[in-house]
Coordinates of C-alpha atoms and ligand atoms in Angstrom, one line a residue:
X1 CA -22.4 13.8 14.0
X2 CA -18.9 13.0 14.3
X3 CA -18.6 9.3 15.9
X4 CA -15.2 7.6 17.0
X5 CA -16.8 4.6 17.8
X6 CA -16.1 1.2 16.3
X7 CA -19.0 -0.6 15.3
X8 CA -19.5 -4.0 16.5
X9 CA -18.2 -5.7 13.0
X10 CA -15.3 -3.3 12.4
X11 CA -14.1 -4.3 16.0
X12 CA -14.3 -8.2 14.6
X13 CA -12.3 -7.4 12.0
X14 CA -9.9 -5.4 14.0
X15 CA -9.5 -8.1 16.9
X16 CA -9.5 -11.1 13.9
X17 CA -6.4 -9.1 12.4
X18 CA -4.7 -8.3 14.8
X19 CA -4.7 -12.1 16.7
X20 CA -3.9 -13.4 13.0
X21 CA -0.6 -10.6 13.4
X22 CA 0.1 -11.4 16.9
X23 CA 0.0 -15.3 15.9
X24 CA 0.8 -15.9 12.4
X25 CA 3.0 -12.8 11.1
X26 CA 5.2 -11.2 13.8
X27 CA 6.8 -14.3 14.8
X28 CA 8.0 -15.2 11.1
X29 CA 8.6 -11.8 10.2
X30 CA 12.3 -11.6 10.9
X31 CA 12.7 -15.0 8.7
X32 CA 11.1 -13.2 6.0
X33 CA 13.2 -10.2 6.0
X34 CA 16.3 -12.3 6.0
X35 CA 15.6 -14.3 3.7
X36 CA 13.3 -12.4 1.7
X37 CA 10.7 -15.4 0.6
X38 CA 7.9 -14.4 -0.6
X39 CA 5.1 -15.7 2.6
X40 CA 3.1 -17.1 0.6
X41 CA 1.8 -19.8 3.3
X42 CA 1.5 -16.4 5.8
X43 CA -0.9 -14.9 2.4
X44 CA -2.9 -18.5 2.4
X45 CA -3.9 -18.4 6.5
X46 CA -4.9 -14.5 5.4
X47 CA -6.8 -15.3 3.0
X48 CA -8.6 -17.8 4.0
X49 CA -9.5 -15.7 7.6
X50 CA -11.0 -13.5 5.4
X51 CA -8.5 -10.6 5.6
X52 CA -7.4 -10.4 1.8
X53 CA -9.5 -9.0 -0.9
X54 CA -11.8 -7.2 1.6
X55 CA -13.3 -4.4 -0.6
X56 CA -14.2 -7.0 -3.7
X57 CA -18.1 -5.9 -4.2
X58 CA -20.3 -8.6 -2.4
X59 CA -22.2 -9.5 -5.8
X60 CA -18.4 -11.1 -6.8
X61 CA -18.0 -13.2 -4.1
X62 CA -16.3 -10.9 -2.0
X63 CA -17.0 -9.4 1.7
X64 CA -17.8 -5.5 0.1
X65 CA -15.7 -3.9 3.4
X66 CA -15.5 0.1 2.7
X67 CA -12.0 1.4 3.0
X68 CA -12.4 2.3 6.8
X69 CA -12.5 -1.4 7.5
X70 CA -9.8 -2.2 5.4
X71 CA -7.8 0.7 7.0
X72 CA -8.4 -1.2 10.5
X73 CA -7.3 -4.0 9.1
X74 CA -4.3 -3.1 7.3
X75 CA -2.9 -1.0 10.6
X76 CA -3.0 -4.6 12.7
X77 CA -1.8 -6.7 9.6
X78 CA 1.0 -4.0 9.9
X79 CA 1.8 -4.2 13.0
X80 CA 2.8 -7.3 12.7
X81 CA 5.2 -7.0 9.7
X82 CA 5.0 -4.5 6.8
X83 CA 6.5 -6.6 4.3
X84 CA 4.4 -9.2 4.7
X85 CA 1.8 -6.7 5.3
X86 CA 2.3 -5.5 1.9
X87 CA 2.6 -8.5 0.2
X88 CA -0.6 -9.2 1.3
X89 CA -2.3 -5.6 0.6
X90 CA -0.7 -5.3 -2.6
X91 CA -3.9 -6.7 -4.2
X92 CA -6.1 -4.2 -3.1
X93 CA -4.3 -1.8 -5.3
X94 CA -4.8 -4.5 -8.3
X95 CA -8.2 -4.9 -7.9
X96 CA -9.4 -1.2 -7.0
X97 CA -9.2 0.4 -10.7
X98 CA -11.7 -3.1 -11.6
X99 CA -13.9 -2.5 -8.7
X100 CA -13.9 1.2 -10.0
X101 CA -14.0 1.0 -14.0
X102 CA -14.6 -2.7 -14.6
X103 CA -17.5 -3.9 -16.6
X104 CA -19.7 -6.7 -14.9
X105 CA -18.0 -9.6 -17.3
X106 CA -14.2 -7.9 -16.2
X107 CA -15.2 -8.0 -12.4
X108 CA -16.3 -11.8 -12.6
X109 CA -13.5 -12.8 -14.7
X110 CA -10.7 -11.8 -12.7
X111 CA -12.4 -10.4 -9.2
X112 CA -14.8 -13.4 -8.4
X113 CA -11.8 -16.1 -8.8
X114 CA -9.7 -14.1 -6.0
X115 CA -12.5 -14.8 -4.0
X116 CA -12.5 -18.3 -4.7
X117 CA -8.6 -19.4 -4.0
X118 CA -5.6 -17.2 -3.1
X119 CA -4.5 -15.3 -6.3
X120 CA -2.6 -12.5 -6.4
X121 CA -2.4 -9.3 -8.8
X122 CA -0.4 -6.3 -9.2
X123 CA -0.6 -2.8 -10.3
X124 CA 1.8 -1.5 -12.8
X125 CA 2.0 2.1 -13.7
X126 CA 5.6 2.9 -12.5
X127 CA 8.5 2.8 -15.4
X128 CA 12.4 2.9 -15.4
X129 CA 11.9 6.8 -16.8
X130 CA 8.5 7.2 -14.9
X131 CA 7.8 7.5 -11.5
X132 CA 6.3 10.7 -9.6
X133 CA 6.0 11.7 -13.6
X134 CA 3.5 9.5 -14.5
X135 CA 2.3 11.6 -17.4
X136 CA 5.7 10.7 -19.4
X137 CA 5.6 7.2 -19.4
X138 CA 6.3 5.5 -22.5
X139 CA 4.7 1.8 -22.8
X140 CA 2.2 1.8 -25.5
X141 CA -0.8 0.1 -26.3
X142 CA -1.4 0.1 -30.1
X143 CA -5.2 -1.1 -31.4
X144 CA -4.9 -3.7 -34.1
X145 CA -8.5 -5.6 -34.9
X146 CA -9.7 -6.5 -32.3
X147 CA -6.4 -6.7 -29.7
X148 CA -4.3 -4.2 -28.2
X149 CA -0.3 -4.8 -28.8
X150 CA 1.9 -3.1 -25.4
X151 CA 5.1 -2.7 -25.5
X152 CA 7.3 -1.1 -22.8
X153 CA 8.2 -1.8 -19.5
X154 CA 7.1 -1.3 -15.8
X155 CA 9.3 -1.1 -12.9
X156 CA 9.3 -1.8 -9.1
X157 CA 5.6 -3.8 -9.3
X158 CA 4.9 -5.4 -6.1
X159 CA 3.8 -8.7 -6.4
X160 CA 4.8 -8.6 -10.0
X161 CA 6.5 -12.1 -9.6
X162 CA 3.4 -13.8 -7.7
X163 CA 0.5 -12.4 -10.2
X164 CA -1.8 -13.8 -12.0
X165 CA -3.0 -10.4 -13.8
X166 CA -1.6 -6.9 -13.9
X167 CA -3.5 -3.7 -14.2
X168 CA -1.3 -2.1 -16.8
X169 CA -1.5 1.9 -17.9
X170 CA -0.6 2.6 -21.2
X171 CA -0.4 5.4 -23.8
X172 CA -3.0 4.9 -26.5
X173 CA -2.6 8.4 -28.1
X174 CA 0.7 10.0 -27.8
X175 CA -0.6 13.4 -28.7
X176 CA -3.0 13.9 -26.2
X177 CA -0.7 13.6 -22.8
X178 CA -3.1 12.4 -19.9
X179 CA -5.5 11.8 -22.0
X180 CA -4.0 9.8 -24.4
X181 CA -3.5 6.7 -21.7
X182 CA -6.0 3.8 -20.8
X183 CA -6.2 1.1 -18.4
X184 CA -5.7 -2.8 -19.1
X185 CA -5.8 -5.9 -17.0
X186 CA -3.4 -8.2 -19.0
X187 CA -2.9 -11.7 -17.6
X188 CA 0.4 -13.1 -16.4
X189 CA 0.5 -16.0 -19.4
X190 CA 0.6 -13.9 -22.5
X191 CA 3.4 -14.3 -24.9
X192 CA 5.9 -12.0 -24.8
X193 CA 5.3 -10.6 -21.1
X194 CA 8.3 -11.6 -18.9
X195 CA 8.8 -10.7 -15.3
X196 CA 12.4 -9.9 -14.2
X197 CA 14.4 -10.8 -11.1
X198 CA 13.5 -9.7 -7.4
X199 CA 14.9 -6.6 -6.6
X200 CA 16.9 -7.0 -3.1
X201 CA 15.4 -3.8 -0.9
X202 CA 16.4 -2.1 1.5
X203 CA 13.3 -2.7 3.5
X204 CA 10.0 -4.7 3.5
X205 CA 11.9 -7.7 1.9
X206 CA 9.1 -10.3 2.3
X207 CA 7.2 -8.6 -0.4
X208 CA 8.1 -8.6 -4.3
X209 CA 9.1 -5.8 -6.5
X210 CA 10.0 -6.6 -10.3
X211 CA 10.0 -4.9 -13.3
X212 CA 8.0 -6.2 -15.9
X213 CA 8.7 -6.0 -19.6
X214 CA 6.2 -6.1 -22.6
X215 CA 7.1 -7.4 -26.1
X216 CA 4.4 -7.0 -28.9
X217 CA 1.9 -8.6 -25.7
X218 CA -1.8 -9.4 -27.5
X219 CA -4.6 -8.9 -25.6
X220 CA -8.1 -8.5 -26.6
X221 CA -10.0 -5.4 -26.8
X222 CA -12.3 -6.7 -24.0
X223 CA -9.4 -6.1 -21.6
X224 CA -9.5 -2.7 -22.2
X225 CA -11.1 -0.9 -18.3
X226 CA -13.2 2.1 -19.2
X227 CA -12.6 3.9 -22.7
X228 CA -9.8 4.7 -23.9
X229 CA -8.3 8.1 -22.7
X230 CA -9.7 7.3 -19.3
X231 CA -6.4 5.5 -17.8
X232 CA -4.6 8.0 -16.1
X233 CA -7.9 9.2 -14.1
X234 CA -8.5 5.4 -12.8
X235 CA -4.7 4.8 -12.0
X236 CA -4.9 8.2 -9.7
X237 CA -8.7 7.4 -8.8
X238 CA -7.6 4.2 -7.1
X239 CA -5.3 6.0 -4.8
X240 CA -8.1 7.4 -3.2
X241 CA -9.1 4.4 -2.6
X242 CA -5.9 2.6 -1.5
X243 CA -4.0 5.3 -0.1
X244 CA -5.9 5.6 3.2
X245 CA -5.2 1.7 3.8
X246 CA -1.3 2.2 3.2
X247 CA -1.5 5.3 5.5
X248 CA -3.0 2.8 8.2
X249 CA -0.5 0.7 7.9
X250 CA 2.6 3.3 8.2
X251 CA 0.7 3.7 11.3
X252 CA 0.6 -0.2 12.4
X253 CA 4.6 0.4 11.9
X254 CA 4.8 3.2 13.9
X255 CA 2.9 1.4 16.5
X256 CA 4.9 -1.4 16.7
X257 CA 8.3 1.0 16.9
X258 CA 6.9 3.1 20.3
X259 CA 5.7 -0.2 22.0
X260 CA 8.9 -1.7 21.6
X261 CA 10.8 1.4 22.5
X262 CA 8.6 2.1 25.7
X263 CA 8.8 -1.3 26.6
X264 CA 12.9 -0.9 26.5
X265 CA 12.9 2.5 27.8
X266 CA 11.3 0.9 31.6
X267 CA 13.6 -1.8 31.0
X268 CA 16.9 -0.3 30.2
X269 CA 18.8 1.3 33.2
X270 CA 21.4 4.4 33.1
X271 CA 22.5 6.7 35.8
X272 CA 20.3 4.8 38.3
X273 CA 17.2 5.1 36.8
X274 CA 14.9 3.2 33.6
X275 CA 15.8 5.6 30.6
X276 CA 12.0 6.3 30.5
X277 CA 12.5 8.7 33.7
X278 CA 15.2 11.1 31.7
X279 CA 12.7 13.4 30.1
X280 CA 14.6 13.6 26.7
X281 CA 13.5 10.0 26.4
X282 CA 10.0 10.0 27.6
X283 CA 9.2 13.8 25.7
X284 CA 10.4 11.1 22.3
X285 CA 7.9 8.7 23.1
X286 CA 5.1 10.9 24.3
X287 CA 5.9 12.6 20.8
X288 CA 5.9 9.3 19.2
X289 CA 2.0 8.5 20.9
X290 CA 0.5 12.2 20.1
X291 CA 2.0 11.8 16.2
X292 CA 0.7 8.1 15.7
X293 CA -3.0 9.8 17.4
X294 CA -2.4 12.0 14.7
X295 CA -1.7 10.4 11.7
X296 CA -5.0 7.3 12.5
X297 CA -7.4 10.6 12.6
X298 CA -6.1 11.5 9.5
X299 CA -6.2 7.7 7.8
X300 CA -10.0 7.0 9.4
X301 CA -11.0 10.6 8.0
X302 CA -9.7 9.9 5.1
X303 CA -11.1 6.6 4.7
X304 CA -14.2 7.7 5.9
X305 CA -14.9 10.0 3.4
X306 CA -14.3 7.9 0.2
X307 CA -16.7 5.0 2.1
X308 CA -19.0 7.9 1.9
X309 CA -19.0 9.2 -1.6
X310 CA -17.0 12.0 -0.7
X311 CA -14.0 13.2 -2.6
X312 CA -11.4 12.8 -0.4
X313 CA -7.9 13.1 -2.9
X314 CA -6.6 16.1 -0.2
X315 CA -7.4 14.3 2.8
X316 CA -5.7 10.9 1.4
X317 CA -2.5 13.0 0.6
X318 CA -2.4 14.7 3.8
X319 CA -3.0 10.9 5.5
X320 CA -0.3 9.5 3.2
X321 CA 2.4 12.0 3.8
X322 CA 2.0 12.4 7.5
X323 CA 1.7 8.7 8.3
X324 CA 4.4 8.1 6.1
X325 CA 6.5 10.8 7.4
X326 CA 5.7 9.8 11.5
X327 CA 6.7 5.9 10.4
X328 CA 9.8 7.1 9.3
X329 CA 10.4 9.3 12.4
X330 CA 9.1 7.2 15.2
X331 CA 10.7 4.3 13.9
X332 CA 14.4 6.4 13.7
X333 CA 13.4 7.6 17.1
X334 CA 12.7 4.0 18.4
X335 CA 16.4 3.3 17.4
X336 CA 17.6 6.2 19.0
X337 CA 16.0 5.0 22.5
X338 CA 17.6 1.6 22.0
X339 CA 21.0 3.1 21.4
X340 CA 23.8 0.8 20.1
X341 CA 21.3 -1.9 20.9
X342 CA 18.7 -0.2 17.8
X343 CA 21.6 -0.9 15.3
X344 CA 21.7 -4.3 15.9
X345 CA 19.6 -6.9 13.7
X346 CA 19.4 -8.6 17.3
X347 CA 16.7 -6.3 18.0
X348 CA 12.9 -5.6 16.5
X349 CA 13.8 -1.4 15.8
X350 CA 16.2 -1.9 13.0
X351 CA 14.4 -4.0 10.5
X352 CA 11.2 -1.0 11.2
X353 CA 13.6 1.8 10.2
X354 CA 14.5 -0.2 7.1
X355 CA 10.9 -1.3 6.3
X356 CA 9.3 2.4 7.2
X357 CA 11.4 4.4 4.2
X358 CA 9.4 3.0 1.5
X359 CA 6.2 4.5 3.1
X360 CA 7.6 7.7 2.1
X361 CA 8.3 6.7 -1.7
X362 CA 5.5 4.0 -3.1
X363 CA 1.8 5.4 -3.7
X364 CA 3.4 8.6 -4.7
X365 CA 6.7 9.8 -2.8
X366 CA 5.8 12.0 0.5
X367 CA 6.8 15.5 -1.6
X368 CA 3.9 14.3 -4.2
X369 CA 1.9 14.0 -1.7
X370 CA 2.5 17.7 -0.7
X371 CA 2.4 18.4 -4.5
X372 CA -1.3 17.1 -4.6
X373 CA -2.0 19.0 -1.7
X374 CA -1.1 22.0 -2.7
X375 CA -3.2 21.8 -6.2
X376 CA -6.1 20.7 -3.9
X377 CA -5.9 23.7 -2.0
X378 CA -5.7 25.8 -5.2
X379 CA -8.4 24.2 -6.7
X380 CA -10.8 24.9 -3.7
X381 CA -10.4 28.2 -3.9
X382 CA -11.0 28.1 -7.4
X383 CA -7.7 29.8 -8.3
X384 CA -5.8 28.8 -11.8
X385 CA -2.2 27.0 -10.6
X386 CA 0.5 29.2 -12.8
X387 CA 2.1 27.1 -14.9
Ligands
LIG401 C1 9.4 -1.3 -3.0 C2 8.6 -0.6 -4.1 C3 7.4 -1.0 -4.4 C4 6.6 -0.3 -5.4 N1 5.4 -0.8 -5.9 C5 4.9 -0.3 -7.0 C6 3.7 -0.9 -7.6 O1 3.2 -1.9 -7.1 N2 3.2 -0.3 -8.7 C7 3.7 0.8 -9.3 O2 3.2 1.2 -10.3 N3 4.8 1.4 -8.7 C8 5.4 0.9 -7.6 N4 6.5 1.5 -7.0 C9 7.0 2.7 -7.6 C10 6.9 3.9 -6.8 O3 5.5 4.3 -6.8 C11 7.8 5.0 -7.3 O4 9.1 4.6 -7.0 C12 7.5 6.4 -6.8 O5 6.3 6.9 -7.3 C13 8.6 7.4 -7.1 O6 8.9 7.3 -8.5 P1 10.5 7.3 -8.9 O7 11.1 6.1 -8.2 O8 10.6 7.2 -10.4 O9 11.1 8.6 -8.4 P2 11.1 10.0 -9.1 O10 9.8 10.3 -9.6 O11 12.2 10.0 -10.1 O12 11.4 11.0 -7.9 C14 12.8 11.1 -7.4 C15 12.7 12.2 -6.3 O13 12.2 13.4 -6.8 C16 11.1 13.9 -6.1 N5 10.2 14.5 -7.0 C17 9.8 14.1 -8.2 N6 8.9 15.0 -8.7 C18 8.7 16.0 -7.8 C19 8.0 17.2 -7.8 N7 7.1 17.5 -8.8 N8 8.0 17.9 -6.7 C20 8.8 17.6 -5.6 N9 9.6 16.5 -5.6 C21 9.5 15.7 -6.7 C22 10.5 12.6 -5.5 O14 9.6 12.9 -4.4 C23 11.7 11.8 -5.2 O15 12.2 12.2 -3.9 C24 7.2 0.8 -6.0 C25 8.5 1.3 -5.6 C26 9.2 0.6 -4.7 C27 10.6 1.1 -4.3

């Protein structure tokens, strides 16, 4: 039985976020893009209405939401502004490889305490040499006693400069590729890990990006998530998790961008007529509506499936990449209906071009996402991929 229907608690959460948006993120969102501060106040009100942290287990203090209900939530928090959006989101991805791999000790140590106050935590897998690649990253973790040593470095972490904890991949066992990585959470106060200087982006500039670097960093055994040889599978395990909630909220960006250019398309006047009535316009925006349609059914399937045991690593690719890729076009396309007026920082359109790109780059870039795809659809039919 297929079912479109909210129930009556995910329509709470989706009215409670998107008031919160409406109220307490769109109208500081062009502050935060100019001046890039970090809206940490913005991240406080969140939390405390309940709308950070959603999917920490119940048993931990936490509310236990599926990723369906964090998708809902994450499209409105969107809506509002993306950069805030992620600032705020970014701790989901933190927290997903605990919720997954965590022992009981690891999820009360460092998930229960981010449902107490406002902390924040970041994922780092990402490198300087090391991106879609993740397999070649270099940052070791060498077993000494009873402590692991890392050293390396991690580049473009969100939230890097506001975390308490990082979830950290690392190789173990240089011979064995894949394999030979595992998963830590290494707190922000251990000597020897420093976090360098916010990176100016193009887009989203609310949130945080920073490399991290790792100098003969101590940290005990009991850090370790899983066994070792099992980090790469919970770093890519997460994003099944995660990337339905990031696809909701390419879509909350894409939303915004076709209000504000149907709005300005019945406002603005050429040849005698609202721009809406020339059918080159109004084809763009129906476009725009059928594309965003599109892209939700794709984030709620997608979400719907991991909430229901289901293996959903296709589905969550095909999500990612087309909610990514209709941001990035209905926001371009919102500028294009503004005309000279979409160039201008003067108006909402501009900042949404600049903040949809990185849709299309962090989680895995949009061609990854096809990548994963593809092997999917290979692997369903059971046929070896040729090396
Ligand atoms: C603002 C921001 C925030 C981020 N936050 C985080 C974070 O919190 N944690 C984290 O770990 N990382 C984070 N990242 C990193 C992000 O996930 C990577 O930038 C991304 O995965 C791409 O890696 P790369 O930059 O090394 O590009 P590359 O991997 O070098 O790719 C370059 C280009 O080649 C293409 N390409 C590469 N391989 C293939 C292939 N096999 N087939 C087709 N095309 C291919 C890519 O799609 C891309 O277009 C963030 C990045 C940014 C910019």
């Amino acid at each position: 039985m297929v079912d479109f229907l909210l129930t009556d608690e995910q329509r709470e959460f989706q009215q409670l976020a998107r008031q919160f948006a409406a109220r307490e993120i769109k109208p500081f969102a062009a502050k935060h893009d100019e001046t890039g501060e970090f809206p940490r106040e913005i991240c406080k009100k969140a939390w405390e209405a309940g709308l950070m942290n959603t999917h920490i287990p119940e048993e931990y203090g936490g509310l236990g939401l599926g990723s369906f209900e964090g998708g809902l939530i994450a499209e409105e928090i969107a809506a509002g502004c993306t950069g805030i959006g992620t600032a705020m989101e970014a701790n989901n991805l933190a927290e997903a490889p605990v919720i997954l791999a965590g022992t009981d000790e690891q999820k009360k140590k460092y998930l229960q305490p981010m449902t107490e106050e406002l902390i924040f935590a970041a994922y780092g897998v990402t490198e300087p040499g090391a991106g879609s690649d993740v397999a070649s990253m270099k940052t070791t973790a060498k077993k000494v006693g009873n402590e692991y040593i890392l050293n390396g470095q991690k580049m473009w972490i969100t939230n890097a400069g506001v975390a308490h904890w990082y979830y950290v991949l690392a190789v173990t066992d240089p011979g064995k590729g894949h394999k030979g990585m595992s998963a830590f959470i290494v707190p922000r106060e251990t000597e020897g890990l420093t976090v360098g200087k916010k990176e100016q982006n193009m887009g989203q500039r609310a949130s945080d990006t920073r490399s991290i670097t790792f100098d003969d960093v101590k940290i005990p055994a009991a850090n370790l998530l899983g066994a070792e040889g099992d980090g790469f599978k919970i770093s890519m395990g997460a994003f099944d998790h995660t990337r339905p909630l990031v696809s909701c909220a390419a879509v909350g960006l894409a939303r915004s961008a076709m209000e504000a250019a149907l709005q300005y398309s019945l406002e603005r006047q050429t040849f005698g007529t609202p721009i809406f009535n020339h059918q080159a316009v109004n084809f763009m925006i129906a476009d725009m509506a059928k594309d965003i349609d599109a892209a939700r059914l794709l984030c709620w399937r997608s979400a719907w499936m991991i909430d229901k045991g289901l293996r959903n690593t296709k589905e969550a690719a095909m999500a990612k990449a087309f909610a990514a890729d209709t941001a990035m076009k209905v926001a371009t396309d919102a500028v294009q209906i503004f005309g000279g007026y979409g160039y201008s920082k003067e108006y909402p359109v501009e900042k949404l071009m600049r903040d949809a790109k990185i849709f299309q780059i962090y989680e895995g870039t949009s061609q990854i996402q096809r990548v994963i795809i593809g092997k999917q659809l290979l692997a369903e039919m059971k046929v070896p991929a040729r090396v």
